[in-house]
Short mmCIF file of C-alpha atoms in Angstrom, two decimals:
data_model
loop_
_atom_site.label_atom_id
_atom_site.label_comp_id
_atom_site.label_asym_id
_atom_site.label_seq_id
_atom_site.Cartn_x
_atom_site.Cartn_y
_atom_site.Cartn_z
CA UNK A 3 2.37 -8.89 15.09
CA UNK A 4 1.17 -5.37 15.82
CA UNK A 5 1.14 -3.23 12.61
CA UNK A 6 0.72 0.50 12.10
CA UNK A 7 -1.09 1.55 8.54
CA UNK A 8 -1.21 5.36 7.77
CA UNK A 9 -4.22 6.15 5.90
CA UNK A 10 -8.04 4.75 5.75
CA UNK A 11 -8.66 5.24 2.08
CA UNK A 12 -9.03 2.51 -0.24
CA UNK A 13 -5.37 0.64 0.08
CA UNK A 14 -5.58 1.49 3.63
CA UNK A 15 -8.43 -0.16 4.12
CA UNK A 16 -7.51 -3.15 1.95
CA UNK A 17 -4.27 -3.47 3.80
CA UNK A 18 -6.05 -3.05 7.17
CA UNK A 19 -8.33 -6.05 6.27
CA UNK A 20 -5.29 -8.34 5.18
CA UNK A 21 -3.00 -7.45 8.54
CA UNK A 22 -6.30 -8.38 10.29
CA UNK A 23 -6.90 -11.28 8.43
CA UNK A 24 -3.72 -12.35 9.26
CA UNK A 25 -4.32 -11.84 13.22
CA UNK A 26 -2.49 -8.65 13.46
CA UNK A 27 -3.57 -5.77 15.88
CA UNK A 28 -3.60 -2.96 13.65
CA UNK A 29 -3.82 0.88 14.53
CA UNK A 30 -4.99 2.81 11.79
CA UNK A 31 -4.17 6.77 11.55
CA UNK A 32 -6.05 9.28 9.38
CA UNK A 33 -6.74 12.64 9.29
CA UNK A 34 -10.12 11.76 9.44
CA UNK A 35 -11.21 9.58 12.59
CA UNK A 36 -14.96 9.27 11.86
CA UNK A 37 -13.35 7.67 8.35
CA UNK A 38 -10.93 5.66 10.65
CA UNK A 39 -13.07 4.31 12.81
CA UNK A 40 -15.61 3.34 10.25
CA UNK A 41 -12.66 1.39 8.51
CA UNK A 42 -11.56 -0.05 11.55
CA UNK A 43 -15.15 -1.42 12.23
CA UNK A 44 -15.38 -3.10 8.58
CA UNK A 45 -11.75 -4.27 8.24
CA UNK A 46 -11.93 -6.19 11.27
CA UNK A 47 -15.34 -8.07 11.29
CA UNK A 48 -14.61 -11.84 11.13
CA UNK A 49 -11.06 -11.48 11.33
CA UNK A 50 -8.88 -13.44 14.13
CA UNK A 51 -6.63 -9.79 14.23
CA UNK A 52 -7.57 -6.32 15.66
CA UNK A 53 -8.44 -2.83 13.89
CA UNK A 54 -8.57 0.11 15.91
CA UNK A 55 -8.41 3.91 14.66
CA UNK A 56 -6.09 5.76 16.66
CA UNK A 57 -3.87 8.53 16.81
CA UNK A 58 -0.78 9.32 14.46
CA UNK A 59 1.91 8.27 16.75
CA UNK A 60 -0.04 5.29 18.25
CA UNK A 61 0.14 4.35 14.66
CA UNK A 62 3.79 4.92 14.10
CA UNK A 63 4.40 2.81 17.29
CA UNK A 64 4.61 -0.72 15.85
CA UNK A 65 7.88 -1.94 14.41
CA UNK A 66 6.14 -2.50 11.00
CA UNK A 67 4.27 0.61 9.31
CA UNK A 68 2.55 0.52 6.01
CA UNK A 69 2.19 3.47 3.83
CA UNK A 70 -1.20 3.53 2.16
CA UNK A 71 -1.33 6.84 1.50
CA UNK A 72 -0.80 8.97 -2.52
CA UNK A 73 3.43 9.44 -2.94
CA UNK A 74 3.17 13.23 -2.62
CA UNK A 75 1.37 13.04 0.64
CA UNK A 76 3.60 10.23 1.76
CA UNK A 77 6.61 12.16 1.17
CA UNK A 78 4.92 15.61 3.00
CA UNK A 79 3.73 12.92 6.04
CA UNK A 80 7.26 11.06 6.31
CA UNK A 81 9.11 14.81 6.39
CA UNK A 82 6.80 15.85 9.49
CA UNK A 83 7.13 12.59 11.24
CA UNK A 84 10.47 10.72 9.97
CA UNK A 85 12.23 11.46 13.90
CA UNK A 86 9.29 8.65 14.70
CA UNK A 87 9.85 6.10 12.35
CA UNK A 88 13.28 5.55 12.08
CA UNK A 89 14.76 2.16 13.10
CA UNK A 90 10.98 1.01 11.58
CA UNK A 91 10.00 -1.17 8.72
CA UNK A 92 8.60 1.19 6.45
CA UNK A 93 6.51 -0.88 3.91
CA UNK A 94 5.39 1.43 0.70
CA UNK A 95 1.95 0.15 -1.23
CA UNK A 96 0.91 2.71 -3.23
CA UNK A 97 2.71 3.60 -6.62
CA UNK A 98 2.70 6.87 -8.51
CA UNK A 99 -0.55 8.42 -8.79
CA UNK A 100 -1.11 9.19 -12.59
CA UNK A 101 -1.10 8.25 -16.02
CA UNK A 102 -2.49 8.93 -19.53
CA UNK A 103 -5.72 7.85 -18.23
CA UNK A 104 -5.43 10.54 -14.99
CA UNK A 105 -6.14 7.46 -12.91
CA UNK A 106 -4.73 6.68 -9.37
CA UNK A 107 -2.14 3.88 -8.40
CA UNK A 108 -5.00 1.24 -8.17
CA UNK A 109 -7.37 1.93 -11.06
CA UNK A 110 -9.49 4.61 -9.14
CA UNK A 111 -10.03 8.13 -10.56
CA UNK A 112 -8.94 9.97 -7.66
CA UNK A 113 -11.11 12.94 -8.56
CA UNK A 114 -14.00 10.87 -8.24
CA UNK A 115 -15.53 8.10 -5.70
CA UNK A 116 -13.68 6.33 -3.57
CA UNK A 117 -15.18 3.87 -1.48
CA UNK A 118 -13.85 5.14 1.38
CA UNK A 119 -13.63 8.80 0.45
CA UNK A 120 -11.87 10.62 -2.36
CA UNK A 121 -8.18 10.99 -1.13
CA UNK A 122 -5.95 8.57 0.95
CA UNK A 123 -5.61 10.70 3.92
CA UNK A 124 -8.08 14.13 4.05
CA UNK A 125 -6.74 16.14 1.39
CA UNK A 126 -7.90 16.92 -2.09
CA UNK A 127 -5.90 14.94 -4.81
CA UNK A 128 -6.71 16.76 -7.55
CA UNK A 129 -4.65 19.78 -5.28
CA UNK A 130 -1.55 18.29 -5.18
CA UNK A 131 1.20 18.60 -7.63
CA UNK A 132 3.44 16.49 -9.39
CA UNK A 133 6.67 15.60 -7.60
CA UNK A 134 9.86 14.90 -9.51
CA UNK A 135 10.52 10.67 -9.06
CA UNK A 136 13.66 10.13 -6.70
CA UNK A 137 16.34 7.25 -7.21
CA UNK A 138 13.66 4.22 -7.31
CA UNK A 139 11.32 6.49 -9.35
CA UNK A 140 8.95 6.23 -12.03
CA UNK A 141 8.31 7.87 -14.91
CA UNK A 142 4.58 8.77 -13.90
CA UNK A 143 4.09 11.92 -11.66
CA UNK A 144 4.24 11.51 -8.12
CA UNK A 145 7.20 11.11 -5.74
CA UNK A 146 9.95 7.84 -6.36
CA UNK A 147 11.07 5.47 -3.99
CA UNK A 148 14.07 7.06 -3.32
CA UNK A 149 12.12 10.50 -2.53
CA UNK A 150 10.50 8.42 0.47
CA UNK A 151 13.79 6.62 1.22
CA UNK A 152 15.62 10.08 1.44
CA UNK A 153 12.91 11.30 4.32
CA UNK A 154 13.82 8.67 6.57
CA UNK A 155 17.21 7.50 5.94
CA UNK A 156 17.51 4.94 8.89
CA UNK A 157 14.34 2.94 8.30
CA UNK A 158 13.99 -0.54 6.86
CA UNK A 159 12.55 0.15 3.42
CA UNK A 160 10.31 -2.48 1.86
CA UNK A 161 8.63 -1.94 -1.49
CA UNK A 162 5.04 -3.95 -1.62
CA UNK A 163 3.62 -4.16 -4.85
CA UNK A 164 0.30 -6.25 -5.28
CA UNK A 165 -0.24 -4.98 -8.79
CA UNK A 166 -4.16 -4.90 -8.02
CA UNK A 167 -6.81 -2.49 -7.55
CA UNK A 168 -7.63 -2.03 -3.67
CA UNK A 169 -10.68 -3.94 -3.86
CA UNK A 170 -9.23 -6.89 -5.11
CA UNK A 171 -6.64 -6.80 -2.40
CA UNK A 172 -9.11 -6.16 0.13
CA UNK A 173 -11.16 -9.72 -0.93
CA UNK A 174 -7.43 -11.32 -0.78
CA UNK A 175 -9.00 -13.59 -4.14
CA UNK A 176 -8.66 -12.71 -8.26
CA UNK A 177 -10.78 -15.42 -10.06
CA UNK A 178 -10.49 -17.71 -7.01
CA UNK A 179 -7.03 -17.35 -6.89
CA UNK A 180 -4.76 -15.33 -3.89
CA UNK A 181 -3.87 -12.40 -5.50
CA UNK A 182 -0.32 -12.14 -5.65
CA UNK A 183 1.89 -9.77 -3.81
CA UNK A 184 5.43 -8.66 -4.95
CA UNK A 185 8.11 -7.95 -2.45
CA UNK A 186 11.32 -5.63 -2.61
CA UNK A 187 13.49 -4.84 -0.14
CA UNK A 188 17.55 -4.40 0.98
CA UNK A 189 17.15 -5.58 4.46
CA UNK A 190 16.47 -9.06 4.10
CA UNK A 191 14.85 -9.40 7.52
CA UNK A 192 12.76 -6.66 6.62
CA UNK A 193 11.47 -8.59 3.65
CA UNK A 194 11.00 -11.86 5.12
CA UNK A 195 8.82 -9.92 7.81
CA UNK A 196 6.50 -8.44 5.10
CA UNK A 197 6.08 -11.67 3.13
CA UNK A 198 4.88 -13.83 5.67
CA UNK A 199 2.35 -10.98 6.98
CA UNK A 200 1.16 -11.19 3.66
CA UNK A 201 0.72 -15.28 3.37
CA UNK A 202 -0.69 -15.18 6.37
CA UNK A 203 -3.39 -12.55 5.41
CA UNK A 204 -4.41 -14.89 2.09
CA UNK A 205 -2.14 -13.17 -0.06
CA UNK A 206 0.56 -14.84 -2.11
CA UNK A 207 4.00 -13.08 -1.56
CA UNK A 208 7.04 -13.25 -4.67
CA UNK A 209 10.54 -11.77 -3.51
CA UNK A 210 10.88 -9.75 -6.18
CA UNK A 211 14.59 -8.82 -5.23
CA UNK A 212 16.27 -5.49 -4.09
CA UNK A 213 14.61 -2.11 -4.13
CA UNK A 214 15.97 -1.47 -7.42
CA UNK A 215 13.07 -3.27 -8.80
CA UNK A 216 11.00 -0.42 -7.33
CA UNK A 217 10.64 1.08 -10.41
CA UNK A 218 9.92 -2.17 -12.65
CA UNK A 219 6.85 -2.54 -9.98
CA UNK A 220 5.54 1.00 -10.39
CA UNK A 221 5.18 0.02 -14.06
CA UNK A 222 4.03 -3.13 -13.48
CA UNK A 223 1.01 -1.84 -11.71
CA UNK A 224 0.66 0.89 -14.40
CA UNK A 225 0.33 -1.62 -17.23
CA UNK A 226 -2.34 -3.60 -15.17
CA UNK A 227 -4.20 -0.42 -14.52
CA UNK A 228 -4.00 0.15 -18.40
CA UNK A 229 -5.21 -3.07 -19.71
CA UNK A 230 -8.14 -2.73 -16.60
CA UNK A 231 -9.14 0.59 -18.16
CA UNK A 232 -9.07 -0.76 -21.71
CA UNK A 233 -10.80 -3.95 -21.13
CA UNK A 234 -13.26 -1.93 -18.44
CA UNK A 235 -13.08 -4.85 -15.97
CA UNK A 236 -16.02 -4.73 -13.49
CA UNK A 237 -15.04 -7.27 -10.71
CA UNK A 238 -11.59 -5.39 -10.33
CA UNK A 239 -8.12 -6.67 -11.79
CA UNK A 240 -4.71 -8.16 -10.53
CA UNK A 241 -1.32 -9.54 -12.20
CA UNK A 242 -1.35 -13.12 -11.41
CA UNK A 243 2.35 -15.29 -11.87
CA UNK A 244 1.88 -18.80 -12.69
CA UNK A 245 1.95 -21.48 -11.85
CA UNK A 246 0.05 -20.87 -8.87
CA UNK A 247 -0.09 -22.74 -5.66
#
């Protein structure tokens, strides 16, 4: 499967390492190639898939392109380049960017340290402004599902939540356990595509239903990050569903 991901920060590089641990060849876009290639190099050592950093529209090639990038610069990215993608699986990861704790989608503070550099995709995220939450939004700041939906009308949207911080999705394991990976999506084809990337990569993938549930998944993730932050979790956290197989 050849997969395009938009953005080397820290979910892009987590979801870089799962497509190539599930033998994908992967083209990685970000504003910053030195960052991309650098990725690219670590993502796909001792995988049976390929990384490369390449352009924008080499990445927006593939049939299947994955998001990984903060909701307010997905939204400003998908209004430059939606005449590319449509007719595309479009497969969202991130969720809305803050909460009471001014922490990012996956537990990181995205004025601070990022192991891959502070923002998602070369811009300062402490900058950018809160967007009001579309159809499939959220509550938290940061543009909704149906903001992103509304830029590019005629793609296949899938909503990927894995309701973990990056670095646990990079490893693919929480406490020796896949870490789990929840799946929305009205094109049924569309879903079926992204869930068995995703057991192929390690993961675990759930259909969790229509995109509708985009919402209940942007809060799922924001109650993990809570009870992270509150418990101060140093090997990274993850919402597991049991049993587990």
């Amino acid at each position: 499967m050849r997969v395009g991901i938009i953005g080397a920060g820290a979910m892009g590089r987590a979801m870089a390492r799962r497509a190539a641990r599930a033998g994908s060849i992967v083209r990685l876009a970000d504003r910053s190639a030195g960052r991309a290639r650098l990725v690219a190099r670590e993502t796909m050592a001792g995988t049976p898939g390929v990384v490369e950093a390449s352009s924008i529209r080499a990445a927006l090639r593939p049939g299947l392109v994955i998001l990984a990038l903060d909701r307010a610069d997905s939204l400003e990215f998908l209004r430059r380049h939606g005449r590319l993608l449509a007719g595309k699986v479009l497969v969202e990861v991130t969720a809305p960017r803050t909460d009471a704790y001014g922490t990012d989608a996956y537990g990181t503070d995205p004025c601070g340290a990022d192991p891959c550099g502070a923002d998602a995709y070369g811009t300062d995220p402490c900058a950018a402004g809160p967007c009001a939450a579309g159809g499939y939004g959220s509550r938290a700041s940061g543009a909704g599902m149906g903001d992103l939906m509304a830029a590019v009308p005629g793609a296949s949207w899938v909503r990927a939540c894995a309701a973990g911080d990056a670095e646990s999705i990079y490893r693919g394991l929480i406490d020796g356990h896949p870490v789990d990976i929840f799946v929305a999506a009205d094109d049924e084809s569309a879903k079926i595509r992204v869930i068995e990337l995703a057991n192929r990569s390690g993961l675990r993938a759930l259909d969790a239903g229509r995109l509708d549930r985009a919402r209940v998944l942007d809060e799922l993730t924001s109650l993990g990050r809570e009870i992270s932050h509150r418990l101060a979790a140093p090997e990274g956290w993850a919402i597991k569903l049991l049993p587990s197989w």
